[in-house]
Short mmCIF file of N, CA and C in Angstrom, two decimals:
data_model
loop_
_atom_site.label_atom_id
_atom_site.label_comp_id
_atom_site.label_asym_id
_atom_site.label_seq_id
_atom_site.Cartn_x
_atom_site.Cartn_y
_atom_site.Cartn_z
N UNK A 1 107.98 128.10 114.94
CA UNK A 1 108.01 128.56 113.74
C UNK A 1 109.09 129.71 113.68
N UNK A 2 109.83 129.43 112.31
CA UNK A 2 111.04 130.67 112.26
C UNK A 2 110.26 131.78 112.23
N UNK A 3 111.15 133.16 112.61
CA UNK A 3 110.84 134.33 112.37
C UNK A 3 110.84 134.66 110.76
N UNK A 4 110.06 135.32 110.38
CA UNK A 4 110.13 135.81 109.16
C UNK A 4 110.69 137.15 108.82
N UNK A 5 111.62 137.37 107.95
CA UNK A 5 112.36 138.57 107.78
C UNK A 5 112.11 139.06 106.08
N UNK A 6 112.05 140.17 106.04
CA UNK A 6 112.00 140.74 104.69
C UNK A 6 113.16 142.06 104.67
N UNK A 7 113.83 141.84 103.61
CA UNK A 7 114.87 142.90 103.42
C UNK A 7 114.70 143.34 102.12
N UNK A 8 114.31 144.86 102.26
CA UNK A 8 114.15 145.66 101.12
C UNK A 8 115.05 146.38 100.41
N UNK A 9 115.68 146.37 99.54
CA UNK A 9 117.22 146.68 99.11
C UNK A 9 116.96 147.50 97.88
N UNK A 10 117.75 148.97 98.01
CA UNK A 10 117.48 149.75 96.65
C UNK A 10 118.35 149.49 95.91
N UNK A 11 117.73 149.00 94.65
CA UNK A 11 118.36 148.59 93.41
C UNK A 11 117.93 149.50 92.06
N UNK A 12 117.86 150.92 92.62
CA UNK A 12 117.29 151.83 91.38
C UNK A 12 118.82 152.52 90.56
N UNK A 13 118.39 152.93 89.52
CA UNK A 13 119.27 153.48 88.57
C UNK A 13 120.50 154.28 89.40
N UNK A 14 119.96 155.14 90.20
CA UNK A 14 121.00 156.10 91.00
C UNK A 14 122.04 155.25 91.79
N UNK A 15 121.68 153.92 92.04
CA UNK A 15 122.40 153.12 92.91
C UNK A 15 123.56 152.92 92.16
N UNK A 16 123.58 152.37 90.89
CA UNK A 16 124.41 152.45 89.69
C UNK A 16 125.19 153.40 89.14
N UNK A 17 124.38 154.48 88.98
CA UNK A 17 125.02 155.54 88.45
C UNK A 17 125.92 155.92 89.14
N UNK A 18 125.73 156.20 90.42
CA UNK A 18 126.94 156.96 91.49
C UNK A 18 127.69 155.92 92.41
N UNK A 19 127.94 154.70 91.65
CA UNK A 19 128.44 153.73 92.39
C UNK A 19 130.14 154.05 92.36
N UNK A 20 130.50 154.56 91.20
CA UNK A 20 131.85 154.89 91.10
C UNK A 20 132.32 155.78 91.98
N UNK A 21 131.38 156.79 91.99
CA UNK A 21 131.66 158.07 93.16
C UNK A 21 131.85 157.51 94.65
N UNK A 22 130.47 156.70 95.20
CA UNK A 22 130.85 156.33 96.53
C UNK A 22 130.75 154.98 96.89
N UNK A 23 130.45 153.87 95.73
CA UNK A 23 130.45 152.69 96.00
C UNK A 23 129.08 152.13 96.82
N UNK A 24 128.15 153.05 96.38
CA UNK A 24 126.68 152.67 96.94
C UNK A 24 126.31 151.28 96.61
N UNK A 25 126.34 150.99 95.28
CA UNK A 25 126.09 149.53 94.95
C UNK A 25 126.77 148.54 95.35
N UNK A 26 127.94 148.73 95.47
CA UNK A 26 128.98 147.77 96.37
C UNK A 26 128.70 147.31 97.52
N UNK A 27 128.19 148.31 98.45
CA UNK A 27 128.17 148.24 99.75
C UNK A 27 126.74 147.42 99.98
N UNK A 28 125.73 147.95 99.11
CA UNK A 28 124.38 147.12 99.07
C UNK A 28 124.77 145.76 98.74
N UNK A 29 125.23 145.37 97.80
CA UNK A 29 125.82 143.75 97.54
C UNK A 29 126.38 143.35 98.50
N UNK A 30 127.52 144.02 99.11
CA UNK A 30 128.34 143.39 100.22
C UNK A 30 127.16 143.10 101.48
N UNK A 31 126.38 144.01 101.91
CA UNK A 31 125.27 143.89 102.66
C UNK A 31 124.59 142.84 102.54
N UNK A 32 123.86 142.40 101.11
CA UNK A 32 123.17 141.46 100.96
C UNK A 32 123.98 140.06 100.95
N UNK A 33 125.17 140.09 100.76
CA UNK A 33 126.13 138.91 100.78
C UNK A 33 126.13 138.50 101.98
N UNK A 34 126.69 139.55 102.82
CA UNK A 34 126.86 139.23 104.24
C UNK A 34 125.51 138.60 105.20
N UNK A 35 124.57 139.13 104.94
CA UNK A 35 123.12 138.69 105.36
C UNK A 35 122.89 137.28 104.70
N UNK A 36 123.27 136.68 103.57
CA UNK A 36 122.87 135.68 103.09
C UNK A 36 123.84 134.55 104.02
N UNK A 37 125.25 134.85 104.03
CA UNK A 37 126.15 133.98 104.92
C UNK A 37 125.64 134.00 106.30
N UNK A 38 125.54 134.93 106.97
CA UNK A 38 125.12 135.16 108.24
C UNK A 38 123.66 134.39 108.54
N UNK A 39 122.88 134.11 107.81
CA UNK A 39 121.69 133.45 108.07
C UNK A 39 121.81 131.93 107.63
N UNK A 40 122.99 131.86 106.90
CA UNK A 40 123.08 130.12 106.47
C UNK A 40 123.21 129.21 107.50
N UNK A 41 122.11 128.26 107.59
CA UNK A 41 122.33 127.29 108.65
C UNK A 41 121.40 127.70 109.86
N UNK A 42 120.55 128.63 109.83
CA UNK A 42 119.66 129.26 110.69
C UNK A 42 118.48 129.07 110.21
N UNK A 43 118.03 128.15 109.09
CA UNK A 43 116.55 128.19 108.62
C UNK A 43 115.45 127.84 109.51
N UNK A 44 116.04 127.30 110.57
CA UNK A 44 115.05 126.83 111.58
C UNK A 44 115.01 127.98 112.42
N UNK A 45 115.48 128.90 112.48
CA UNK A 45 115.10 129.83 113.06
C UNK A 45 114.42 131.11 112.32
N UNK A 46 115.00 131.51 111.05
CA UNK A 46 114.65 132.62 110.41
C UNK A 46 114.28 131.99 108.98
N UNK A 47 112.98 132.64 108.46
CA UNK A 47 112.87 132.15 107.09
C UNK A 47 112.89 133.75 106.43
N UNK A 48 113.53 133.96 105.32
CA UNK A 48 113.87 135.39 105.05
C UNK A 48 113.59 135.65 103.29
N UNK A 49 113.27 136.66 103.24
CA UNK A 49 113.19 137.28 101.51
C UNK A 49 113.96 138.18 101.40
N UNK A 50 114.32 138.51 100.34
CA UNK A 50 114.98 139.83 99.96
C UNK A 50 114.38 140.31 98.46
N UNK A 51 113.88 141.38 98.61
CA UNK A 51 113.50 142.36 97.16
C UNK A 51 113.96 143.50 97.12
N UNK A 52 114.27 143.60 95.96
CA UNK A 52 114.87 145.03 95.46
C UNK A 52 113.48 145.89 95.16
N UNK A 53 113.89 147.28 94.89
CA UNK A 53 112.92 148.28 94.81
C UNK A 53 113.70 149.18 93.98
N UNK A 54 113.12 149.99 93.20
CA UNK A 54 113.57 150.95 92.26
C UNK A 54 112.76 151.71 91.37
N UNK A 55 112.92 152.70 90.76
CA UNK A 55 112.06 153.50 89.91
C UNK A 55 111.14 152.57 88.91
N UNK A 56 111.59 151.58 88.60
CA UNK A 56 110.93 150.54 87.88
C UNK A 56 109.94 149.45 88.40
N UNK A 57 110.52 148.92 89.51
CA UNK A 57 109.36 148.15 90.30
C UNK A 57 109.36 148.55 91.98
N UNK A 58 108.32 148.27 92.41
CA UNK A 58 108.33 148.28 94.02
C UNK A 58 108.66 146.91 94.60
N UNK A 59 108.65 145.87 93.81
CA UNK A 59 109.14 144.57 94.25
C UNK A 59 109.75 143.68 93.13
N UNK A 60 110.97 143.53 93.25
CA UNK A 60 111.72 142.70 92.57
C UNK A 60 112.07 141.59 93.39
N UNK A 61 111.75 140.55 93.24
CA UNK A 61 111.90 139.14 94.16
C UNK A 61 113.67 138.94 93.99
N UNK A 62 114.47 138.85 94.83
CA UNK A 62 115.71 138.36 94.73
C UNK A 62 115.86 137.25 95.25
N UNK A 63 115.33 137.01 96.49
CA UNK A 63 115.11 135.71 97.08
C UNK A 63 113.86 135.58 97.79
N UNK A 64 113.30 134.39 97.23
CA UNK A 64 111.85 134.19 97.88
C UNK A 64 111.74 133.59 99.12
N UNK A 65 110.89 133.77 99.92
CA UNK A 65 110.82 133.00 101.27
C UNK A 65 110.96 131.50 101.06
N UNK A 66 111.61 131.03 101.93
CA UNK A 66 111.76 129.41 101.94
C UNK A 66 112.81 129.02 100.99
N UNK A 67 113.59 129.86 100.30
CA UNK A 67 114.43 129.44 99.12
C UNK A 67 115.78 130.08 99.12
N UNK A 68 116.61 129.93 100.24
CA UNK A 68 117.73 130.91 100.39
C UNK A 68 118.54 130.41 99.51
N UNK A 69 119.56 130.98 99.26
CA UNK A 69 120.80 130.46 98.13
C UNK A 69 121.52 129.72 98.98
N UNK A 70 121.76 128.35 98.36
CA UNK A 70 122.72 127.29 99.33
C UNK A 70 123.99 127.25 98.63
N UNK A 71 124.41 127.75 97.72
CA UNK A 71 125.73 127.41 97.12
C UNK A 71 126.25 128.78 96.74
N UNK A 72 127.60 128.65 96.53
CA UNK A 72 128.11 130.17 95.92
C UNK A 72 127.60 130.40 94.78
N UNK A 73 127.44 129.57 93.69
CA UNK A 73 126.85 130.05 92.53
C UNK A 73 125.59 130.87 92.49
N UNK A 74 124.61 130.34 93.57
CA UNK A 74 123.29 130.67 93.75
C UNK A 74 123.22 132.20 94.58
N UNK A 75 124.37 132.16 95.44
CA UNK A 75 124.64 133.55 95.94
C UNK A 75 124.96 134.56 94.98
N UNK A 76 125.71 134.24 94.11
CA UNK A 76 126.43 135.24 93.15
C UNK A 76 125.24 135.58 92.30
N UNK A 77 124.38 134.54 91.93
CA UNK A 77 122.98 134.89 91.14
C UNK A 77 122.34 136.10 91.52
N UNK A 78 122.14 135.84 92.66
CA UNK A 78 121.38 137.08 93.57
C UNK A 78 121.88 138.50 93.28
N UNK A 79 123.36 138.47 93.66
CA UNK A 79 123.97 139.61 93.55
C UNK A 79 124.23 140.15 92.25
N UNK A 80 124.39 139.36 91.29
CA UNK A 80 124.43 139.52 89.73
C UNK A 80 122.84 140.28 89.14
N UNK A 81 121.92 139.59 89.72
CA UNK A 81 120.44 140.21 89.46
C UNK A 81 120.40 141.42 90.02
N UNK A 82 120.93 141.64 91.11
CA UNK A 82 120.81 142.97 92.08
C UNK A 82 121.57 144.21 91.22
N UNK A 83 122.57 143.74 90.57
CA UNK A 83 123.62 144.82 90.06
C UNK A 83 123.11 145.08 88.56
N UNK A 84 122.57 144.31 87.95
CA UNK A 84 122.00 144.21 86.69
C UNK A 84 120.69 144.72 86.66
N UNK A 85 119.92 144.74 87.35
CA UNK A 85 118.51 145.76 87.48
C UNK A 85 119.03 147.03 87.88
N UNK A 86 119.73 147.28 88.71
CA UNK A 86 120.19 148.68 89.04
C UNK A 86 120.74 149.17 87.82
N UNK A 87 121.48 148.52 86.96
CA UNK A 87 121.98 149.44 85.63
C UNK A 87 121.03 149.83 84.55
N UNK A 88 119.81 148.82 84.55
CA UNK A 88 118.90 149.19 83.61
C UNK A 88 117.51 149.63 84.22
N UNK A 89 117.65 150.12 85.46
CA UNK A 89 116.19 150.66 86.23
C UNK A 89 116.01 152.02 85.63
N UNK A 90 114.58 152.29 85.79
CA UNK A 90 114.16 153.55 85.46
C UNK A 90 114.51 154.59 86.63
N UNK A 91 114.50 155.85 86.49
CA UNK A 91 114.38 156.88 87.48
C UNK A 91 113.29 156.78 88.25
N UNK A 92 113.16 157.11 89.32
CA UNK A 92 112.08 157.10 90.29
C UNK A 92 112.62 156.37 91.52
N UNK A 93 111.59 156.33 92.47
CA UNK A 93 111.63 155.84 93.92
C UNK A 93 110.10 155.34 94.21
N UNK A 94 110.72 154.03 94.51
CA UNK A 94 109.32 153.26 95.13
C UNK A 94 109.55 152.65 96.26
N UNK A 95 110.55 153.66 97.17
CA UNK A 95 110.78 153.05 98.70
C UNK A 95 109.50 152.70 99.47
N UNK A 96 108.56 153.87 99.42
CA UNK A 96 107.69 153.55 100.47
C UNK A 96 106.73 152.56 100.08
N UNK A 97 106.44 152.32 98.72
CA UNK A 97 105.63 151.28 98.05
C UNK A 97 106.17 149.92 98.59
N UNK A 98 107.60 149.92 98.41
CA UNK A 98 108.23 148.51 98.49
C UNK A 98 108.24 148.10 99.98
N UNK A 99 108.28 149.32 101.11
CA UNK A 99 108.19 149.03 102.32
C UNK A 99 106.68 148.41 102.87
N UNK A 100 105.83 148.88 102.23
CA UNK A 100 104.49 148.68 102.38
C UNK A 100 104.16 147.10 101.82
N UNK A 101 104.50 146.65 100.72
CA UNK A 101 104.66 145.51 100.23
C UNK A 101 105.42 144.39 101.06
N UNK A 102 106.47 144.83 101.47
CA UNK A 102 107.12 143.75 102.50
C UNK A 102 106.54 143.73 103.47
N UNK A 103 105.71 144.57 104.33
CA UNK A 103 105.40 144.63 105.45
C UNK A 103 104.14 143.37 105.19
N UNK A 104 103.40 143.56 104.31
CA UNK A 104 102.23 142.43 103.78
C UNK A 104 102.68 141.09 103.56
N UNK A 105 104.13 141.08 103.39
CA UNK A 105 104.33 139.59 103.19
C UNK A 105 104.33 139.00 104.35
#
């Protein structure tokens, strides 16, 4: 059986707001992109999910288990949804709740 991995990514409004200053949202997106590419072709070893968390939600499904993006367009869609949510998210922090939910998956 493949190992199950859950990546919880901060997509809070502060990630978008301070991105111009320090590039934090760009780096988060780059990390998710590298992770998607690194795990491509290893579905027999790893089943993964990516969820975002922000002040608006503790669990924004970006990539569900068993449905890794297979094309550049699908990967772009994941990154677009990540950035879009960060721009419109409410203030607040659900990091701890997101971690709890990720562990339960």
